[in-house]
Amino acid sequence: MSIQEIIDQLNQLDESENIEAKHGRSAGKSIAETISAFSNEPNAGGGTIVLGLTKNPDPSGPKYLMEGVSDPDRVQADLASLCASNFNTVIRPSISVEDINGKNIISVNIPEASPSEKPVFIKATGLPKGAFRRIGTTDQRCTDEDIAVLFENRGFESFDQTLVNGACISDLDVSILDEYRKIRKSYGDQGDDLDWNDEELFQALGCLKLDDSGKFVPTVAGIILFGTKIALRRFFPMTRLEFIRVPGREWVQDPDERFEQVDLREPLFSLIRKAQVLVQESLPKKFSILEGELQRTETPVIPQRVLREAIVNALMHRSYKQPGAVQIIRFSDRIEILNPGHSIKSIEKLDEPGSLSRNPHIAAVLYEAGFAETKGSGIRAIKRIMGTEGLAPPIFKSIRDDNRFFSCFWLHQFLTEQESDWLSNFKDLISSDDEARVMIYIREIGRIDNSTYRELTLVDTLTASNRLRKLREAGLIEARDRGASTFYVPTSLLLDPLNNPIEIQSEDSQKTYQPMLFDLYETKPLIVERANEPIQNSWAYAQIGITEAASLKVQEANLNRKTPNVRINKLILDMCAIQPITSDQLGLIFRKEKVEIVREHLKPLTEKGLLEFVNIGSALNPIQAYTISRKGE
């Protein structure tokens, strides 16, 4: 592809996983980070950096303007030197220069490094901060688990092969191993390993390993897959599954109304089955009479295979380094699943063949026992089945900053009678069922991007971009930027085409906006922006589970960006005296990042004994909440 063709693609589709545009005045830190990211991203084939471009501030024109590189010879030499000496391995880029309309534009093609060379990192910074991955259109600093996966391909051990200190062979349940044998034999598997004795088979599955003294000790995979309940409680007290049933559509919409919760702590073989049964029994059923049958059949509104794949995905790919439970939350209109550990695989490639697993030995056992699809096809199967059943497409979010993965499954089909009436307001803009589905999705979810549009309609990237532009020009959506990524949110015209005032209605009526758990981690401003309300209104706080009494404390404080920390700390104590509050909720209230809230406020207050934890564990507990202590009172 020529440089001109790359520029044309940038102007049509913007930056992508494989193309990055930069000024190119010098070979500095930003370019080094992109080189590391292109080198490291698995199965992406590297990427191209185009130097000499700048973002066009005029949205009506091309996305990029050519400012050119004033000294292309110097920049090329600096790039070659950077790639040869600034990383832990030598990188051999392909560099070319073209004169386009009198401007020198440089193209730098960075090859993907071989598995034995990864992670590629900036030597001066070191690991882990000097290594980057290409996540969508952004260069993201590698997490510890990213580093572990990259090292694994060089022969390093994965975390699930770590020995569990203090564990012994008796902590593994041989009856579960017998069940594993029976399952494989029921599928016709005649492998010789099934006839080995228990200790040999545990070793073969990576569940037992020799320690330095020559004694066999269970691994993390061994305890998680086959551990006794006592061993799971002893060694992984926070590693459980929580099934939570919340009345209504919102999280903790009435703090005085207790939700139902069931905690499961089992080896994965029994945990997967029990969790699936628990969720299935909570779902509404649809009835049908098959041809030739006299009795009706009942099936869950979400197919069993989808539930199984979603539950297995959460348990198989979760981070067992990070304490915390896998949560399955059943709302009246959807099921949300939240598990510790962001996706090791790029979110854009979740439904592509091939798998990157942080727990390869756990995954291998579940594959062999038939609990999971062939590698890399679970998400694709979920999307295909949901589409075949006419259900709304699921949502998948990888939340790297908070190290979590979120999925959501809606319990209704698109285009109900009420939705058809609403869509009639936009008949001049909608020419197909797919476009109608997109409109419903934007209204329900409150945001959309190019990738999601493609999933909903199966069109290519350019078509999705053009259709989103049409909706934006019609005043129905507005663009939002997060780094190099662009997404869109609904305007008041889309939410309320008849110009009626937006109201928060009763639980049983159709709401204008339904916040979901991933909003707490990703879209802080949108909770109040979507409803066109200032942050001072009590209902905006109710959306994130803050009582009116606690929210009044904030409103009376008249906060602004210059409010000193000591005053914010006093306000946090006042609020925590009224109700337990999480760091996520405080981040939304004070418009600060979660890590900043913990570092500047919650940690000092806890260390002084003024606040105390509500849940067992520490601030690392993903559902940790804080309440005032006796000393704080």
XYZ file of C-alpha atoms in Angstrom:
633
model
C 0.000 0.000 0.000
C 1.403 3.400 -1.003
C 1.631 6.313 1.433
C -1.132 8.119 -0.463
C -3.399 5.081 -0.116
C -2.655 4.926 3.626
C -3.543 8.636 3.975
C -6.791 8.049 2.050
C -7.644 5.221 4.448
C -6.861 7.402 7.469
C -9.173 10.127 6.156
C -11.977 7.628 5.631
C -11.624 5.421 8.723
C -9.151 7.199 11.032
C -6.411 5.327 12.876
C -6.694 1.566 13.331
C -4.965 -1.306 15.046
C -2.322 -1.309 12.304
C -2.011 2.380 11.325
C -0.899 5.352 13.449
C -0.560 8.981 12.303
C 1.979 11.315 13.964
C 3.546 14.739 13.444
C 7.007 13.265 13.027
C 9.006 16.315 14.072
C 11.353 13.967 15.957
C 11.753 10.294 16.897
C 10.604 10.770 20.479
C 8.836 8.944 23.297
C 5.448 8.671 21.578
C 6.944 6.982 18.506
C 8.958 4.598 20.704
C 5.787 3.519 22.514
C 4.003 2.842 19.214
C 6.970 0.827 17.937
C 6.836 -1.320 21.087
C 3.051 -1.747 20.711
C 3.204 -2.787 17.041
C 6.061 -5.203 17.824
C 4.241 -6.877 20.722
C 0.588 -7.170 19.677
C -0.025 -10.897 19.079
C -1.176 -11.992 15.616
C -1.567 -8.400 14.381
C 1.317 -8.517 11.913
C 2.890 -5.269 13.131
C 1.790 -1.851 11.897
C 2.601 1.324 10.000
C 3.432 4.760 11.425
C 2.832 7.690 9.060
C 4.823 10.829 9.927
C 4.013 14.328 8.720
C 0.267 14.401 9.435
C -1.792 16.425 11.880
C -5.425 16.191 12.986
C -7.740 18.549 11.144
C -9.689 20.710 13.644
C -12.423 21.267 11.034
C -14.855 18.291 11.247
C -16.252 19.092 7.804
C -12.899 18.485 6.086
C -10.540 15.487 5.872
C -9.550 13.940 9.188
C -5.833 14.651 8.623
C -3.833 17.483 7.082
C -0.355 17.035 5.584
C 2.130 19.313 7.344
C 5.117 17.311 6.129
C 8.448 16.457 7.747
C 10.900 19.358 7.393
C 14.090 17.258 7.633
C 13.211 13.742 6.433
C 16.858 12.533 6.260
C 17.483 13.371 9.926
C 14.191 11.809 11.055
C 14.901 8.611 9.101
C 18.355 8.334 10.654
C 16.936 8.959 14.140
C 14.264 6.290 13.594
C 16.813 3.710 12.432
C 19.004 4.491 15.465
C 15.995 4.326 17.817
C 14.973 0.895 16.524
C 18.517 -0.441 16.659
C 19.544 0.659 20.139
C 16.627 1.818 22.333
C 14.829 -1.504 22.750
C 15.759 -4.806 24.346
C 15.950 -6.345 20.877
C 16.942 -4.908 17.520
C 13.955 -3.867 15.394
C 14.307 -3.711 11.615
C 11.726 -1.222 10.276
C 11.002 -0.550 6.626
C 11.175 3.240 6.059
C 10.109 5.117 2.913
C 9.545 8.774 1.971
C 7.144 10.238 -0.595
C 6.698 13.810 -1.790
C 2.943 14.427 -1.815
C 1.830 17.879 -2.938
C 5.208 19.308 -1.961
C 5.164 17.728 1.519
C 7.583 15.016 2.658
C 5.594 12.174 4.259
C 7.419 9.263 5.922
C 6.036 5.737 6.258
C 7.552 3.428 8.894
C 6.506 -0.226 8.790
C 7.175 -2.073 12.062
C 7.119 -5.894 11.853
C 5.595 -7.987 14.619
C 8.346 -9.468 16.767
C 8.774 -13.232 16.962
C 7.389 -14.917 20.114
C 10.944 -15.515 21.360
C 11.648 -11.737 21.264
C 8.517 -10.557 23.085
C 7.929 -8.497 25.107
C 9.712 -5.729 23.193
C 10.282 -2.856 25.622
C 12.096 0.471 25.900
C 15.380 -0.306 27.667
C 15.629 3.015 29.525
C 12.220 2.410 31.130
C 12.454 -1.347 31.624
C 9.668 -3.801 32.438
C 6.767 -3.560 32.863
C 6.393 0.183 32.161
C 8.492 0.156 29.015
C 6.401 -2.459 27.174
C 3.240 -1.583 25.235
C 0.426 -3.326 23.373
C -1.716 -2.055 20.515
C -5.269 -2.084 21.871
C -7.619 -0.811 19.183
C -6.211 2.538 18.096
C -4.206 3.193 21.259
C -0.810 2.254 22.681
C -1.482 0.761 26.107
C 1.187 0.053 28.712
C 1.373 -3.701 29.317
C -0.122 -4.996 32.532
C 1.630 -7.699 34.559
C -0.648 -10.282 32.943
C 0.114 -9.004 29.444
C 3.795 -9.456 30.237
C 3.146 -12.950 31.602
C 1.316 -14.033 28.443
C 4.084 -12.665 26.201
C 6.761 -14.383 28.290
C 4.772 -17.628 28.268
C 5.488 -18.030 24.554
C 9.204 -17.921 25.426
C 8.861 -20.931 27.712
C 8.040 -19.108 30.938
C 5.387 -20.562 33.237
C 1.852 -19.217 33.332
C 0.346 -18.233 36.686
C -1.917 -21.282 36.788
C 1.263 -23.405 37.012
C 2.407 -21.646 40.192
C 2.765 -23.956 43.195
C 0.281 -23.318 46.011
C 2.356 -22.975 49.165
C 1.081 -25.159 51.987
C -1.083 -27.362 49.756
C -0.708 -31.135 49.454
C -2.092 -33.928 47.267
C -4.985 -34.546 49.670
C -6.275 -31.039 48.817
C -7.258 -32.381 45.367
C -10.602 -34.209 45.137
C -10.102 -37.511 43.300
C -13.875 -37.921 42.848
C -13.830 -34.834 40.597
C -10.943 -36.386 38.654
C -13.054 -39.546 38.172
C -15.841 -37.351 36.810
C -13.348 -35.809 34.377
C -12.438 -39.309 33.151
C -16.108 -40.256 32.683
C -16.884 -37.089 30.743
C -14.023 -37.649 28.299
C -14.960 -41.314 27.829
C -18.599 -40.331 27.196
C -17.354 -38.293 24.236
C -15.571 -41.373 22.858
C -12.114 -40.280 24.011
C -9.916 -43.352 24.375
C -6.714 -41.560 25.402
C -4.147 -43.673 27.271
C -3.854 -40.989 29.944
C -7.363 -41.839 31.191
C -6.041 -45.184 32.476
C -3.173 -43.636 34.447
C -3.408 -43.536 38.222
C -4.662 -40.376 39.945
C -1.247 -38.908 40.725
C 0.030 -39.457 37.181
C -3.059 -37.903 35.609
C -2.911 -34.902 37.954
C 0.713 -34.402 36.863
C -0.166 -34.696 33.176
C -2.905 -32.068 33.542
C -0.507 -29.614 35.197
C -2.256 -29.933 38.544
C 0.702 -31.404 40.455
C 4.371 -30.392 40.242
C 7.560 -31.144 42.110
C 8.811 -28.441 44.462
C 12.476 -27.791 45.272
C 12.487 -30.573 47.868
C 11.215 -33.193 45.404
C 7.700 -33.275 46.865
C 4.575 -33.109 44.688
C 2.563 -29.940 45.392
C -0.756 -28.824 43.801
C -0.633 -25.916 41.376
C -3.112 -23.055 41.094
C -4.766 -24.946 38.200
C -5.019 -28.056 40.375
C -6.809 -26.324 43.257
C -9.109 -24.294 40.980
C -10.104 -27.300 38.849
C -10.083 -30.164 41.367
C -9.616 -28.637 44.824
C -11.740 -29.652 47.778
C -14.099 -27.034 49.203
C -11.870 -26.724 52.270
C -8.804 -26.126 50.067
C -10.624 -23.507 47.993
C -11.714 -21.682 51.159
C -8.218 -21.910 52.610
C -6.095 -20.892 49.625
C -8.484 -18.782 47.514
C -11.003 -17.285 49.968
C -12.089 -14.519 47.578
C -12.226 -16.722 44.469
C -15.918 -17.533 44.317
C -18.925 -16.940 42.110
C -21.660 -14.580 43.288
C -25.132 -14.819 41.762
C -26.975 -11.613 42.593
C -30.620 -10.973 41.782
C -31.495 -7.283 41.756
C -35.127 -6.141 41.593
C -35.680 -3.714 38.735
C -33.259 -2.418 36.137
C -30.774 -0.494 38.256
C -27.985 -1.422 40.648
C -29.064 -0.779 44.268
C -31.867 1.546 43.240
C -33.385 1.228 46.730
C -30.657 0.943 49.414
C -33.237 -0.250 51.948
C -34.304 -3.173 49.756
C -31.916 -6.098 50.109
C -31.084 -7.994 46.929
C -30.837 -11.777 46.773
C -27.345 -13.250 46.667
C -26.026 -16.811 46.437
C -22.289 -17.465 46.860
C -20.732 -20.545 45.258
C -17.249 -21.817 46.059
C -16.649 -25.079 44.181
C -14.051 -26.667 41.897
C -14.700 -25.534 38.327
C -16.224 -28.827 37.206
C -19.159 -28.539 39.590
C -19.166 -24.729 39.757
C -19.935 -24.315 36.035
C -22.934 -26.654 36.203
C -24.363 -25.152 39.379
C -23.986 -21.598 38.122
C -25.702 -22.438 34.828
C -28.653 -24.064 36.608
C -28.943 -21.123 39.005
C -29.050 -18.569 36.187
C -31.379 -20.637 33.983
C -33.924 -21.059 36.761
C -34.035 -17.290 37.261
C -34.852 -16.555 33.615
C -38.318 -16.100 32.129
C -39.322 -18.947 29.805
C -40.753 -18.877 26.313
C -43.318 -21.497 25.336
C -43.718 -23.386 22.077
C -45.421 -26.525 20.744
C -43.240 -28.470 18.346
C -44.760 -30.066 15.266
C -46.171 -33.495 16.123
C -46.118 -32.797 19.885
C -49.155 -32.368 22.148
C -47.433 -30.658 25.064
C -45.733 -27.310 25.076
C -42.011 -26.979 25.743
C -40.367 -24.323 27.869
C -36.992 -22.853 27.016
C -35.111 -19.947 28.647
C -35.186 -16.663 26.735
C -31.382 -16.862 26.579
C -30.270 -20.190 25.054
C -28.537 -22.619 27.399
C -25.464 -22.794 25.211
C -25.026 -19.017 25.410
C -25.246 -19.117 29.208
C -22.743 -21.967 29.400
C -20.258 -20.222 27.110
C -20.572 -16.930 29.019
C -20.088 -18.585 32.424
C -17.178 -20.716 31.215
C -15.558 -17.671 29.604
C -15.743 -15.723 32.884
C -14.323 -18.575 34.995
C -11.748 -19.851 32.510
C -10.233 -16.495 31.542
C -10.552 -14.613 34.823
C -7.439 -13.503 36.680
C -6.730 -15.792 39.613
C -3.961 -13.437 40.707
C -6.507 -10.752 41.477
C -8.701 -11.408 44.520
C -12.393 -10.979 43.931
C -15.478 -12.847 42.851
C -16.982 -13.491 39.452
C -20.351 -11.739 39.646
C -23.451 -12.759 37.695
C -26.091 -10.092 38.232
C -29.667 -10.756 37.153
C -31.602 -7.538 36.540
C -35.210 -7.518 35.362
C -34.163 -6.799 31.768
C -30.629 -8.212 31.456
C -27.852 -10.367 32.876
C -24.448 -8.818 33.558
C -21.302 -10.859 34.186
C -18.240 -9.167 35.652
C -15.001 -11.041 36.260
C -11.540 -9.983 37.470
C -9.014 -9.699 34.654
C -9.234 -7.720 31.418
C -9.166 -9.580 28.095
C -5.635 -10.594 27.129
C -6.895 -10.703 23.553
C -7.711 -7.388 21.897
C -11.447 -6.655 22.260
C -11.715 -6.137 18.489
C -10.495 -9.716 17.926
C -12.553 -11.545 20.530
C -14.615 -13.421 17.950
C -11.663 -14.255 15.688
C -10.058 -17.727 15.697
C -7.112 -18.245 18.005
C -6.887 -17.846 21.743
C -4.657 -15.998 24.187
C -5.235 -17.420 27.628
C -3.853 -16.291 30.960
C -4.761 -19.762 32.315
C -3.728 -22.190 29.544
C -3.748 -25.335 31.708
C -7.186 -24.584 33.160
C -8.436 -23.850 29.643
C -6.983 -27.085 28.248
C -8.777 -29.247 30.822
C -12.104 -27.492 30.208
C -11.700 -27.909 26.432
C -10.971 -31.628 26.815
C -14.019 -32.100 29.046
C -16.290 -30.335 26.551
C -17.127 -27.345 28.744
C -15.701 -24.826 26.279
C -15.762 -24.329 22.536
C -12.670 -24.929 20.443
C -10.077 -22.268 21.103
C -11.102 -18.744 20.324
C -14.637 -19.538 19.134
C -16.685 -19.049 22.330
C -17.510 -15.368 21.772
C -18.240 -15.992 18.099
C -20.650 -18.815 19.043
C -22.437 -16.570 21.550
C -22.950 -13.817 18.974
C -24.116 -16.262 16.296
C -26.661 -17.972 18.555
C -28.036 -14.695 19.913
C -28.470 -13.441 16.340
C -30.179 -16.657 15.225
C -32.628 -16.370 18.132
C -33.433 -12.771 17.221
C -32.012 -11.494 20.504
C -30.189 -8.228 21.042
C -26.442 -8.660 20.511
C -24.415 -9.078 23.709
C -22.036 -6.400 24.962
C -18.414 -7.194 25.798
C -16.104 -4.671 27.465
C -12.490 -5.177 28.463
C -11.726 -2.644 31.199
C -7.947 -2.514 31.408
C -7.640 0.316 33.942
C -9.696 -1.608 36.511
C -8.553 -5.037 35.237
C -12.026 -6.437 34.620
C -14.087 -7.972 31.857
C -17.763 -7.146 31.469
C -20.484 -8.854 29.436
C -24.183 -8.094 29.191
C -27.063 -10.153 27.772
C -30.470 -8.560 27.183
C -33.615 -10.551 27.937
C -35.791 -8.996 25.238
C -35.902 -8.932 21.470
C -35.632 -5.797 19.380
C -38.577 -3.958 17.852
C -41.354 -4.267 20.385
C -44.563 -2.346 19.670
C -43.383 0.631 21.760
C -40.028 0.645 19.986
C -41.723 0.577 16.580
C -43.754 3.650 17.546
C -40.568 5.420 18.634
C -38.735 4.442 15.438
C -41.509 5.939 13.308
C -40.106 9.358 14.221
C -36.960 8.540 12.212
C -38.442 6.759 9.171
C -36.609 9.079 6.752
C -33.251 7.948 8.204
C -33.948 4.213 8.507
C -33.921 2.056 5.392
C -33.433 -1.443 6.843
C -34.043 -3.617 9.908
C -30.315 -3.407 10.666
C -30.440 0.391 10.866
C -33.503 0.166 13.113
C -31.583 -2.217 15.357
C -28.756 0.303 15.609
C -31.162 3.068 16.692
C -32.630 0.858 19.416
C -29.144 -0.128 20.532
C -28.001 3.492 20.864
C -31.071 4.365 22.892
C -30.767 1.323 25.175
C -27.003 1.328 25.696
C -26.300 5.050 25.456
C -23.249 4.743 23.208
C -21.962 3.124 20.030
C -18.714 2.973 18.069
C -17.693 1.778 14.627
C -16.831 -1.710 15.844
C -20.218 -2.191 17.520
C -22.044 -0.870 14.456
C -20.287 -3.506 12.345
C -21.261 -6.261 14.784
C -24.927 -5.203 14.666
C -25.171 -4.914 10.888
C -22.321 -7.030 9.413
C -21.215 -4.145 7.189
C -17.614 -3.100 6.535
C -15.750 -0.385 8.408
C -16.239 2.317 5.775
C -19.998 1.705 5.489
C -20.352 1.839 9.277
C -18.390 5.110 9.361
C -20.610 6.668 6.671
C -23.840 5.613 8.408
C -22.672 6.948 11.750
C -21.779 10.218 10.042
C -25.330 10.365 8.639
C -26.802 10.001 12.141
C -24.410 12.639 13.475
C -25.294 15.116 10.717
C -28.985 14.519 11.477
C -28.309 15.632 15.069
C -29.168 12.248 16.617
C -25.730 11.367 17.999
C -22.691 13.307 19.185
C -19.051 12.259 18.923
C -16.944 11.706 22.021
C -13.199 11.105 21.974
C -11.222 8.995 24.404
C -7.610 9.171 23.308
C -7.514 8.029 19.690
C -10.885 6.263 19.974
C -14.172 7.822 18.933
C -17.584 6.755 20.143
C -21.007 8.357 19.925
C -23.723 9.118 22.447
C -27.396 9.899 21.807
C -28.601 13.487 21.744
C -31.836 14.701 23.309
C -33.367 14.630 19.806
C -32.839 10.855 19.568
C -33.906 10.162 23.142
C -36.898 12.475 23.001
C -37.933 13.138 19.392
C -41.201 14.815 20.417
C -39.319 17.321 22.614
C -41.042 16.154 25.780
C -39.086 16.852 28.978
C -36.969 13.912 30.057
C -38.225 12.327 33.248
C -37.049 9.495 35.429
C -40.129 7.310 35.606
C -41.244 4.455 37.796
C -39.494 1.088 37.821
C -42.034 -0.618 35.556
C -42.062 2.070 32.864
C -39.619 2.613 30.029
C -36.634 4.616 31.266
C -34.753 7.088 29.151
C -31.403 5.869 30.419
C -30.426 2.663 32.189
C -26.903 2.764 33.628
C -24.950 -0.485 33.688
C -21.974 -1.572 35.737
C -19.387 -0.874 33.053
C -20.501 2.784 33.066
C -18.963 3.044 36.537
C -15.581 2.162 35.076
C -15.613 3.702 31.611
C -18.006 6.581 31.046
C -17.954 8.867 34.064
C -19.374 12.019 32.398
C -22.057 10.183 30.441
C -24.260 9.262 33.383
C -25.261 12.874 33.844
C -24.734 14.083 30.273
C -27.169 11.626 28.711
C -30.067 12.799 30.800
C -29.081 16.454 30.343
C -29.026 17.062 34.104
C -26.432 18.814 36.261
C -24.529 16.743 38.794
C -26.303 18.503 41.652
C -29.595 16.664 41.100
C -30.345 13.843 43.531
C -31.641 11.443 40.886
C -28.258 11.513 39.125
C -26.694 10.187 42.331
C -29.457 7.612 42.663
C -28.338 6.231 39.285
C -25.076 5.093 40.919
C -26.572 3.958 44.236
C -26.077 7.090 46.365
C -28.953 7.861 48.745
C -30.623 11.237 48.767
C -29.278 12.003 52.253
C -25.692 11.320 51.136
C -26.084 13.191 47.848
C -27.403 16.255 49.682
C -24.094 16.396 51.549
C -22.304 16.802 48.217
C -24.762 19.334 46.842
C -24.526 21.472 49.984
C -20.710 21.415 49.776
C -20.617 23.359 46.463
C -17.595 21.476 45.168
C -15.322 22.789 42.455
C -11.951 21.829 40.994
C -10.116 23.918 43.603
C -11.791 22.287 46.605
C -8.922 21.214 48.950
C -8.475 17.532 49.785
C -9.018 18.103 53.493
C -12.527 19.360 52.749
C -13.224 16.444 50.393
C -12.017 14.034 53.107
C -14.480 15.559 55.578
C -17.243 15.191 53.003
C -16.326 11.518 52.382
C -16.555 10.843 56.118
C -19.978 12.519 56.243
C -21.224 10.390 53.345
C -19.768 7.133 54.686
C -21.528 7.834 57.974
C -24.814 7.652 56.041
C -24.115 4.636 53.783
C -21.234 2.392 52.641
C -19.636 3.845 49.494
C -17.197 2.383 46.935
C -14.215 4.050 45.294
C -16.029 3.820 41.945
C -18.966 5.846 43.270
C -16.655 8.468 44.773
C -14.785 8.707 41.488
C -18.018 9.545 39.713
C -19.026 12.116 42.307
C -15.698 13.953 42.450
C -14.826 13.419 38.762
C -11.542 11.725 39.645
C -9.936 8.457 38.596
C -10.417 5.521 40.952
C -6.684 5.227 41.690
C -6.592 8.920 42.601
C -9.570 8.537 44.961
C -7.900 5.592 46.707
C -4.456 7.215 46.875
C -5.457 10.722 47.965
C -8.511 10.058 50.112
C -9.529 6.502 50.995
C -6.070 5.141 51.827
C -5.127 8.029 54.195
C -8.539 7.932 55.896
C -8.336 4.152 56.325
C -4.756 4.251 57.641
C -5.809 6.876 60.205
C -8.607 4.566 61.340
C -11.343 7.022 60.306
C -12.797 4.662 57.672
C -13.023 0.879 57.681
C -13.695 -1.799 55.071
C -17.176 -3.248 54.681
C -16.009 -6.423 52.879
C -13.281 -8.883 53.782
C -9.912 -8.067 52.239
C -8.295 -4.796 51.251
C -8.749 -1.893 48.864
C -7.871 -4.365 46.078
C -11.192 -6.148 46.596
C -13.101 -5.052 43.439
C -16.362 -4.632 45.370
C -14.780 -3.051 48.447
C -16.917 -0.427 50.142
C -16.050 1.948 52.983
C -17.955 2.972 56.069
C -17.117 5.329 58.924
C -15.384 3.852 61.975
C -16.052 4.659 65.614
C -12.979 6.869 65.585
C -14.249 8.576 62.435
C -17.604 9.286 64.065
